[in-house]
Amino acid sequence: MPIAPPPQLKAGLFARNVGAGKKDDKKKDAPKAAGPKGFPIEHRIGVQAPAEVIWNIVSDLERWSEWNPLYPKAAGAIRIGSQLTLTLALPGQAQRQIQPVVLEWVPNEQLHWRLTMLGGLVNNVRYIEIEQLAEESCIVSNGEIFGGLMGPTVAKSLGRAVHRGFREMNEALKARAEAHWSAAKG
């Protein structure tokens, strides 16, 4: 019995070269790149301050201890591939040290890191994203995608504590950013 040829793929790695070389193709939008798979937990909050003010607080890891209840200790450099050392203080849980690796960052917009736990059975992507709505207002999305074989199970067991931690961190970030912005305006 002959083996069927492999299916035609719409796009290569990261959806590049869609429809390349086909003259009869009508203009098509490239498919959106798929994000990480897993169980997401997120909290969003509006902040009355410019993205730059929020980013300056988020990117100053050494001062997280002054305002951040979820990560009361933080150290490291925000560079792609660098390892951060964070103390995670989930509500109702014992504090523990984690060492995620920075995946990507864009000043005034986002910080993403990856944390692998339980020998690779849990692979989390953590993000803090700033979306500027107007000159002096933003939405901050604070979340994590629990992936890997055990990721969804861990997310379901810790979900309420994780969401509460994100909410508390966002509220503290909002208070600090708005206070900094108010002081800067005079």
mmCIF file of C-alpha atoms in Angstrom:
data_model
loop_
_atom_site.group_PDB
_atom_site.id
_atom_site.type_symbol
_atom_site.label_atom_id
_atom_site.label_comp_id
_atom_site.label_asym_id
_atom_site.label_seq_id
_atom_site.Cartn_x
_atom_site.Cartn_y
_atom_site.Cartn_z
ATOM 1 C CA MET A 1 0.000 0.000 0.000
ATOM 2 C CA PRO A 2 1.556 3.378 -0.986
ATOM 3 C CA ILE A 3 2.200 6.052 1.662
ATOM 4 C CA ALA A 4 0.244 9.274 1.223
ATOM 5 C CA PRO A 5 2.274 12.448 0.738
ATOM 6 C CA PRO A 6 2.529 14.779 3.732
ATOM 7 C CA PRO A 7 -0.184 17.446 3.972
ATOM 8 C CA GLN A 8 0.558 20.866 2.512
ATOM 9 C CA LEU A 9 1.286 23.310 5.322
ATOM 10 C CA LYS A 10 -0.088 26.814 5.092
ATOM 11 C CA ALA A 11 3.001 28.378 6.607
ATOM 12 C CA GLY A 12 6.460 27.601 7.798
ATOM 13 C CA LEU A 13 7.885 28.397 11.190
ATOM 14 C CA PHE A 14 6.059 31.343 12.774
ATOM 15 C CA ALA A 15 3.688 31.695 9.807
ATOM 16 C CA ARG A 16 6.248 33.089 7.361
ATOM 17 C CA ASN A 17 5.975 32.882 3.571
ATOM 18 C CA VAL A 18 2.247 32.272 3.405
ATOM 19 C CA GLY A 19 1.250 31.846 -0.222
ATOM 20 C CA ALA A 20 4.753 32.678 -1.448
ATOM 21 C CA GLY A 21 5.258 31.889 -5.103
ATOM 22 C CA LYS A 22 1.606 31.295 -5.991
ATOM 23 C CA LYS A 23 0.374 33.754 -8.575
ATOM 24 C CA ASP A 24 -3.256 32.641 -8.475
ATOM 25 C CA ASP A 25 -3.639 33.130 -4.713
ATOM 26 C CA LYS A 26 -5.864 35.971 -3.708
ATOM 27 C CA LYS A 27 -4.406 38.217 -1.034
ATOM 28 C CA LYS A 28 -4.594 36.330 2.246
ATOM 29 C CA ASP A 29 -3.777 37.410 5.747
ATOM 30 C CA ALA A 30 -1.053 35.405 7.407
ATOM 31 C CA PRO A 31 -2.374 33.203 10.168
ATOM 32 C CA LYS A 32 -1.837 34.570 13.630
ATOM 33 C CA ALA A 33 1.043 33.005 15.531
ATOM 34 C CA ALA A 34 -0.289 30.734 18.222
ATOM 35 C CA GLY A 35 0.580 31.735 21.763
ATOM 36 C CA PRO A 36 1.658 29.338 24.436
ATOM 37 C CA LYS A 37 -0.816 26.588 25.234
ATOM 38 C CA GLY A 38 -2.032 25.937 28.729
ATOM 39 C CA PHE A 39 -4.344 27.135 31.457
ATOM 40 C CA PRO A 40 -4.341 30.971 31.766
ATOM 41 C CA ILE A 41 -4.884 33.014 34.925
ATOM 42 C CA GLU A 42 -4.932 36.800 34.557
ATOM 43 C CA HIS A 43 -5.869 40.008 36.347
ATOM 44 C CA ARG A 44 -6.230 43.353 34.558
ATOM 45 C CA ILE A 45 -6.381 46.811 36.082
ATOM 46 C CA GLY A 46 -6.666 50.379 34.842
ATOM 47 C CA VAL A 47 -3.903 52.758 35.907
ATOM 48 C CA GLN A 48 -4.045 56.546 35.604
ATOM 49 C CA ALA A 49 -0.394 57.036 34.643
ATOM 50 C CA PRO A 50 1.628 56.858 31.429
ATOM 51 C CA ALA A 51 3.130 53.537 30.339
ATOM 52 C CA GLU A 52 6.647 54.879 30.980
ATOM 53 C CA VAL A 53 5.870 55.501 34.664
ATOM 54 C CA ILE A 54 4.471 51.977 35.064
ATOM 55 C CA TRP A 55 7.411 50.440 33.178
ATOM 56 C CA ASN A 56 9.938 52.282 35.360
ATOM 57 C CA ILE A 57 8.389 50.639 38.422
ATOM 58 C CA VAL A 58 8.094 47.178 36.845
ATOM 59 C CA SER A 59 11.632 47.197 35.442
ATOM 60 C CA ASP A 60 13.249 48.293 38.732
ATOM 61 C CA LEU A 61 13.466 44.797 40.236
ATOM 62 C CA GLU A 62 15.673 45.916 43.129
ATOM 63 C CA ARG A 63 12.814 48.083 44.463
ATOM 64 C CA TRP A 64 10.029 45.493 44.157
ATOM 65 C CA SER A 65 10.411 44.862 47.894
ATOM 66 C CA GLU A 66 9.043 48.376 48.506
ATOM 67 C CA TRP A 67 5.681 47.732 46.867
ATOM 68 C CA ASN A 68 5.191 44.208 45.491
ATOM 69 C CA PRO A 69 3.334 41.804 47.808
ATOM 70 C CA LEU A 70 3.569 38.874 45.355
ATOM 71 C CA TYR A 71 7.350 39.115 44.838
ATOM 72 C CA PRO A 72 8.757 40.738 47.988
ATOM 73 C CA LYS A 73 12.337 40.110 46.814
ATOM 74 C CA ALA A 74 13.556 40.346 43.226
ATOM 75 C CA ALA A 75 16.971 40.472 41.604
ATOM 76 C CA GLY A 76 18.451 40.070 38.172
ATOM 77 C CA ALA A 77 18.763 41.844 34.879
ATOM 78 C CA ILE A 78 15.896 42.239 32.446
ATOM 79 C CA ARG A 79 17.621 40.844 29.352
ATOM 80 C CA ILE A 80 16.481 38.073 27.051
ATOM 81 C CA GLY A 81 17.826 34.782 28.382
ATOM 82 C CA SER A 82 18.839 36.125 31.790
ATOM 83 C CA GLN A 83 17.769 34.379 34.963
ATOM 84 C CA LEU A 84 15.847 36.301 37.608
ATOM 85 C CA THR A 85 15.810 35.377 41.287
ATOM 86 C CA LEU A 86 12.398 36.068 42.821
ATOM 87 C CA THR A 87 10.765 35.277 46.133
ATOM 88 C CA LEU A 88 7.187 34.214 45.407
ATOM 89 C CA ALA A 89 4.676 34.939 48.185
ATOM 90 C CA LEU A 90 1.338 33.495 47.101
ATOM 91 C CA PRO A 91 -1.456 34.315 49.573
ATOM 92 C CA GLY A 92 -1.918 31.419 52.002
ATOM 93 C CA GLN A 93 1.290 29.667 50.862
ATOM 94 C CA ALA A 94 4.816 29.552 52.237
ATOM 95 C CA GLN A 95 7.231 31.858 50.448
ATOM 96 C CA ARG A 96 9.608 30.188 48.027
ATOM 97 C CA GLN A 97 12.381 31.207 45.701
ATOM 98 C CA ILE A 98 11.942 30.806 41.951
ATOM 99 C CA GLN A 99 14.398 31.411 39.127
ATOM 100 C CA PRO A 100 12.582 32.145 35.881
ATOM 101 C CA VAL A 101 14.307 33.062 32.610
ATOM 102 C CA VAL A 102 13.388 36.240 30.727
ATOM 103 C CA LEU A 103 11.780 35.346 27.390
ATOM 104 C CA GLU A 104 11.200 38.831 26.049
ATOM 105 C CA TRP A 105 10.699 42.398 27.084
ATOM 106 C CA VAL A 106 9.786 45.652 25.405
ATOM 107 C CA PRO A 107 10.219 48.887 27.376
ATOM 108 C CA ASN A 108 6.900 50.498 28.316
ATOM 109 C CA GLU A 109 4.997 47.454 27.001
ATOM 110 C CA GLN A 110 5.834 44.005 28.364
ATOM 111 C CA LEU A 111 7.935 41.648 30.420
ATOM 112 C CA HIS A 112 7.601 37.875 29.864
ATOM 113 C CA TRP A 113 9.441 35.083 31.616
ATOM 114 C CA ARG A 114 9.385 31.276 31.686
ATOM 115 C CA LEU A 115 9.473 29.104 34.777
ATOM 116 C CA THR A 116 9.963 25.352 34.591
ATOM 117 C CA MET A 117 9.021 23.287 37.657
ATOM 118 C CA LEU A 118 8.641 19.655 38.697
ATOM 119 C CA GLY A 119 11.344 18.469 36.330
ATOM 120 C CA GLY A 120 9.672 20.029 33.295
ATOM 121 C CA LEU A 121 6.151 18.765 34.003
ATOM 122 C CA VAL A 122 5.058 22.380 34.542
ATOM 123 C CA ASN A 123 6.188 25.076 32.078
ATOM 124 C CA ASN A 124 4.740 28.482 32.882
ATOM 125 C CA VAL A 125 4.883 31.674 30.880
ATOM 126 C CA ARG A 126 4.447 34.697 33.151
ATOM 127 C CA TYR A 127 3.668 38.133 31.769
ATOM 128 C CA ILE A 128 3.185 41.722 32.768
ATOM 129 C CA GLU A 129 1.845 43.756 29.855
ATOM 130 C CA ILE A 130 1.088 47.464 29.664
ATOM 131 C CA GLU A 131 -1.421 48.707 27.108
ATOM 132 C CA GLN A 132 -1.495 52.476 26.762
ATOM 133 C CA LEU A 133 -5.035 53.741 26.189
ATOM 134 C CA ALA A 134 -4.343 57.479 26.317
ATOM 135 C CA GLU A 135 -1.434 59.697 27.309
ATOM 136 C CA GLU A 136 -2.102 59.232 31.018
ATOM 137 C CA SER A 137 -3.981 55.929 31.248
ATOM 138 C CA CYS A 138 -3.117 52.291 30.721
ATOM 139 C CA ILE A 139 -4.374 48.777 31.305
ATOM 140 C CA VAL A 140 -1.946 46.442 33.049
ATOM 141 C CA SER A 141 -2.430 42.724 32.394
ATOM 142 C CA ASN A 142 -0.751 40.543 34.964
ATOM 143 C CA GLY A 143 -0.971 36.832 34.236
ATOM 144 C CA GLU A 144 0.474 33.399 33.771
ATOM 145 C CA ILE A 145 -0.155 30.515 31.399
ATOM 146 C CA PHE A 146 0.319 27.153 33.097
ATOM 147 C CA GLY A 147 1.559 24.678 30.511
ATOM 148 C CA GLY A 148 3.179 21.286 30.419
ATOM 149 C CA LEU A 149 1.761 17.928 31.411
ATOM 150 C CA MET A 150 0.935 18.984 34.988
ATOM 151 C CA GLY A 151 0.409 22.728 34.336
ATOM 152 C CA PRO A 152 -3.401 22.727 34.246
ATOM 153 C CA THR A 153 -3.567 20.585 37.400
ATOM 154 C CA VAL A 154 -1.256 22.959 39.275
ATOM 155 C CA ALA A 155 -3.217 25.953 37.976
ATOM 156 C CA LYS A 156 -6.513 24.523 39.180
ATOM 157 C CA SER A 157 -5.151 23.735 42.639
ATOM 158 C CA LEU A 158 -3.463 27.143 43.096
ATOM 159 C CA GLY A 159 -5.748 29.224 40.872
ATOM 160 C CA ARG A 160 -7.488 31.282 43.537
ATOM 161 C CA ALA A 161 -4.248 32.095 45.359
ATOM 162 C CA VAL A 162 -2.510 32.979 42.073
ATOM 163 C CA HIS A 163 -5.364 35.246 40.952
ATOM 164 C CA ARG A 164 -5.473 36.937 44.361
ATOM 165 C CA GLY A 165 -1.693 37.452 44.193
ATOM 166 C CA PHE A 166 -1.981 39.033 40.738
ATOM 167 C CA ARG A 167 -4.801 41.286 41.962
ATOM 168 C CA GLU A 168 -2.810 42.403 45.020
ATOM 169 C CA MET A 169 0.275 43.030 42.892
ATOM 170 C CA ASN A 170 -1.747 45.034 40.355
ATOM 171 C CA GLU A 171 -3.402 47.121 43.067
ATOM 172 C CA ALA A 172 -0.004 47.901 44.620
ATOM 173 C CA LEU A 173 1.473 48.729 41.193
ATOM 174 C CA LYS A 174 -1.489 50.999 40.432
ATOM 175 C CA ALA A 175 -1.128 52.848 43.753
ATOM 176 C CA ARG A 176 2.618 53.328 43.297
ATOM 177 C CA ALA A 177 2.392 54.413 39.639
ATOM 178 C CA GLU A 178 -0.439 56.867 40.282
ATOM 179 C CA ALA A 179 1.409 58.333 43.283
ATOM 180 C CA HIS A 180 4.603 58.714 41.228
ATOM 181 C CA TRP A 181 2.688 60.315 38.347
ATOM 182 C CA SER A 182 0.791 62.675 40.653
ATOM 183 C CA ALA A 183 4.075 63.787 42.291
ATOM 184 C CA ALA A 184 5.742 64.261 38.877
ATOM 185 C CA LYS A 185 2.897 66.488 37.639
ATOM 186 C CA GLY A 186 3.419 68.730 40.646
#
